[in-house]
Amino acid sequence: MKSVRTRVWAVMLASTLGVASLSTAGAPAAALSNPPIPILTVDVGNQISTHPFTGGPNASDVEGLGYVPGDDSMWVADDNRDRIYEIDASTGVYKTEINASAFQAATAVGDGTIVAGTLSDPTRTDDLESIIYDPIGDVLYVTSGNCCTNPAPQPPYHPTVYKLVRQSGHFQPSTWQALPEGQDVTAAGWRPGVGMYYGKGSKIRTYNFATNAVGSDISLGVSPIVGITFTSANVAFVTTASANTTAGRTTASSDSVIRRFDISGSTWTANAAWTFPLVNTGMIDARDLLIVNDTFYVSDGYDARTDQDHPIFVYTLGSAPAPTASFTAIPTTGRAPFNVRFTDTSTPIAPAIGAPTSW
């Protein structure tokens, strides 16, 4: 089947609008380019299948995404099957997986309420949500939100963060920390030079695994946040899910969005030039976001697809053509004073990407 390419665009405030350069302070991060008029292009033919993975099993409900550059591996969290998968980030081919029993064999760090060395249990692996990679420590973190299945989560919720370290070259769950009851980790990411952030709803917060310390709420003013990733110490991208995924929702009615936030001190500012609605790209209900160079991966958490179940969509960052000013005039000569009719022939024409918005 021929690939279908669709563009997702952000409305520009002016034709000459620039974008702040990206810092690379702290730990190495994905190198993101800086197009003057940023757009995302989705290649439906290159989406990553999770049902089944190429050469592997069926995932049930993909949620979190994490990337380990040294292995060129993408890690995918499966909420319903209580496990995470490792796949080749370049090809989508299945490599291996870590199931619930491995997580339940991890031991507690011990924080005064949980005895150090205590094993995990099924209530803590029932809702695997996010995968975070620390490139300095070469460590994976996997978060679990509110348990449990059927009919709905009931207290105690047992939100948990697992630490995975390499054993004989492969990541394995090692230790875990119990988050305070009432916390729910839907989105999480690693900010270079700072550390882990996690959140849900419209708020995120810092988190330190070693001390199990949760920071104060930071409100981003958008909701529901389901994914967060950092491309540098001062640039974050978040995905928001479709607010009401009623029966029959389609990609044409999706209200999932990718947004960029520029960080200065304690201030997070939404960058309007980098706002990408995912409507009409194949996405229905976005989940986590992973960015590798100029490639954006977004998992789809919608549970009632009639085509491929829970794909991971692949988008490429690029730049739309800059607008070109052009006008015609009739008549062009005559005795003053006289009336002239001007016609705007500037390109591109709205609502096309990069169309002029002011004259």
Tab-separated table of C-alpha atoms in Angstrom, residues 192-341:
chain	number	residue	atom	x	y	z
A	192	PRO	CA	18.886	16.420	31.602
A	193	GLY	CA	20.855	17.813	34.513
A	194	VAL	CA	17.815	17.763	36.813
A	195	GLY	CA	16.246	14.310	37.004
A	196	MET	CA	12.835	12.691	36.858
A	197	TYR	CA	9.449	14.398	36.521
A	198	TYR	CA	6.075	12.704	36.628
A	199	GLY	CA	2.489	13.832	36.531
A	200	LYS	CA	-1.146	13.452	35.627
A	201	GLY	CA	-4.053	15.763	34.878
A	202	SER	CA	-2.649	19.256	34.366
A	203	LYS	CA	0.241	18.981	36.845
A	204	ILE	CA	3.741	17.537	36.963
A	205	ARG	CA	6.330	17.362	39.765
A	206	THR	CA	9.929	16.354	40.347
A	207	TYR	CA	10.807	12.979	41.823
A	208	ASN	CA	14.005	11.616	43.373
A	209	PHE	CA	14.149	7.818	43.498
A	210	ALA	CA	17.012	7.592	45.995
A	211	THR	CA	15.175	9.672	48.598
A	212	ASN	CA	11.626	8.957	47.395
A	213	ALA	CA	11.037	12.732	47.533
A	214	VAL	CA	8.148	14.213	45.536
A	215	GLY	CA	8.392	17.881	44.565
A	216	SER	CA	5.716	20.558	44.500
A	217	ASP	CA	3.059	20.633	41.789
A	218	ILE	CA	3.848	22.501	38.560
A	219	SER	CA	0.681	23.368	36.637
A	220	LEU	CA	1.072	23.383	32.856
A	221	GLY	CA	-2.472	24.550	32.184
A	222	VAL	CA	-3.271	21.680	29.785
A	223	SER	CA	-5.007	18.396	30.516
A	224	PRO	CA	-5.062	15.421	30.538
A	225	ILE	CA	-1.265	15.049	30.369
A	226	VAL	CA	-0.336	11.500	29.342
A	227	GLY	CA	3.252	11.861	28.125
A	228	ILE	CA	6.276	14.048	28.793
A	229	THR	CA	9.772	14.045	27.314
A	230	PHE	CA	12.687	16.464	27.409
A	231	THR	CA	14.908	17.321	24.440
A	232	SER	CA	17.178	19.484	26.609
A	233	ALA	CA	17.290	20.927	30.111
A	234	ASN	CA	15.058	23.822	29.054
A	235	VAL	CA	12.667	22.251	26.527
A	236	ALA	CA	9.893	19.765	27.280
A	237	PHE	CA	7.185	18.287	25.093
A	238	VAL	CA	3.929	16.873	26.441
A	239	THR	CA	1.087	14.915	24.917
A	240	THR	CA	-2.494	15.338	26.019
A	241	ALA	CA	-5.051	12.598	25.483
A	242	SER	CA	-8.474	12.894	23.946
A	243	ALA	CA	-10.644	14.193	26.745
A	244	ASN	CA	-13.704	12.130	25.879
A	245	THR	CA	-13.053	8.951	23.926
A	246	THR	CA	-16.695	8.003	23.473
A	247	ALA	CA	-17.683	5.005	21.368
A	248	GLY	CA	-17.186	5.731	17.723
A	249	ARG	CA	-14.444	8.337	18.120
A	250	THR	CA	-12.224	8.452	15.054
A	251	THR	CA	-8.991	10.080	14.036
A	252	ALA	CA	-11.058	12.881	12.468
A	253	SER	CA	-12.488	13.803	15.869
A	254	SER	CA	-9.350	13.282	17.934
A	255	ASP	CA	-8.353	16.163	20.199
A	256	SER	CA	-4.954	14.737	21.179
A	257	VAL	CA	-2.183	17.348	20.977
A	258	ILE	CA	1.614	17.609	21.278
A	259	ARG	CA	2.787	20.837	22.945
A	260	ARG	CA	6.190	22.321	23.630
A	261	PHE	CA	7.108	24.119	26.848
A	262	ASP	CA	10.167	26.336	27.211
A	263	ILE	CA	11.616	26.289	30.736
A	264	SER	CA	13.343	29.230	32.391
A	265	GLY	CA	13.995	28.851	36.096
A	266	SER	CA	10.705	27.751	37.636
A	267	THR	CA	8.622	29.075	34.729
A	268	TRP	CA	7.219	26.768	32.070
A	269	THR	CA	5.887	28.655	29.037
A	270	ALA	CA	3.858	27.056	26.255
A	271	ASN	CA	5.414	27.728	22.838
A	272	ALA	CA	2.467	28.373	20.493
A	273	ALA	CA	4.607	27.916	17.379
A	274	TRP	CA	5.207	24.297	18.396
A	275	THR	CA	1.628	23.153	19.018
A	276	PHE	CA	0.726	20.082	16.960
A	277	PRO	CA	-2.899	18.837	16.922
A	278	LEU	CA	-2.913	15.152	15.961
A	279	VAL	CA	-6.368	15.179	14.372
A	280	ASN	CA	-6.548	13.428	10.990
A	281	THR	CA	-3.117	11.794	11.333
A	282	GLY	CA	-4.401	8.330	12.282
A	283	MET	CA	-4.041	9.034	15.999
A	284	ILE	CA	-7.192	8.682	18.101
A	285	ASP	CA	-6.194	8.828	21.769
A	286	ALA	CA	-2.521	9.744	22.312
A	287	ARG	CA	-0.450	8.384	25.176
A	288	ASP	CA	3.297	8.701	25.725
A	289	LEU	CA	5.719	10.673	23.577
A	290	LEU	CA	9.306	9.774	22.660
A	291	ILE	CA	11.592	12.028	20.600
A	292	VAL	CA	14.772	10.757	18.940
A	293	ASN	CA	16.517	13.464	16.898
A	294	ASP	CA	13.676	14.806	14.688
A	295	THR	CA	11.476	11.716	14.963
A	296	PHE	CA	8.457	11.806	17.272
A	297	TYR	CA	6.945	8.495	18.449
A	298	VAL	CA	3.456	8.578	19.999
A	299	SER	CA	1.585	5.550	21.353
A	300	ASP	CA	-2.172	5.306	20.829
A	301	GLY	CA	-4.162	4.099	23.831
A	302	TYR	CA	-7.562	3.850	22.152
A	303	ASP	CA	-9.169	0.487	22.955
A	304	ALA	CA	-11.848	0.219	20.267
A	305	ARG	CA	-10.016	0.459	16.955
A	306	THR	CA	-11.510	-1.360	14.009
A	307	ASP	CA	-8.144	-1.504	12.230
A	308	GLN	CA	-4.731	-2.138	13.807
A	309	ASP	CA	-4.811	-2.241	17.599
A	310	HIS	CA	-2.693	0.197	19.686
A	311	PRO	CA	-0.096	1.289	17.087
A	312	ILE	CA	2.858	3.567	17.753
A	313	PHE	CA	2.763	6.458	15.290
A	314	VAL	CA	5.912	7.944	13.797
A	315	TYR	CA	6.105	11.665	12.978
A	316	THR	CA	8.983	13.622	11.439
A	317	LEU	CA	9.800	17.218	12.332
A	318	GLY	CA	10.333	19.565	9.405
A	319	SER	CA	9.679	23.114	8.244
A	320	ALA	CA	6.819	24.497	6.191
A	321	PRO	CA	7.653	26.845	3.286
A	322	ALA	CA	7.931	30.487	4.301
A	323	PRO	CA	5.130	32.753	3.033
A	324	THR	CA	5.785	34.864	-0.075
A	325	ALA	CA	4.162	38.303	-0.324
A	326	SER	CA	2.436	39.011	-3.654
A	327	PHE	CA	-0.317	41.377	-4.789
A	328	THR	CA	-1.835	42.430	-8.118
A	329	ALA	CA	-3.324	45.853	-8.836
A	330	ILE	CA	-5.974	47.049	-11.344
A	331	PRO	CA	-5.510	49.597	-12.799
A	332	THR	CA	-1.794	50.281	-12.475
A	333	THR	CA	-1.756	53.708	-14.152
A	334	GLY	CA	-4.076	56.705	-14.295
A	335	ARG	CA	-4.566	60.336	-13.354
A	336	ALA	CA	-4.554	60.989	-9.615
A	337	PRO	CA	-6.713	60.689	-7.682
A	338	PHE	CA	-8.097	57.344	-8.867
A	339	ASN	CA	-9.213	54.035	-7.302
A	340	VAL	CA	-7.040	50.896	-7.453
A	341	ARG	CA	-8.224	47.401	-6.600
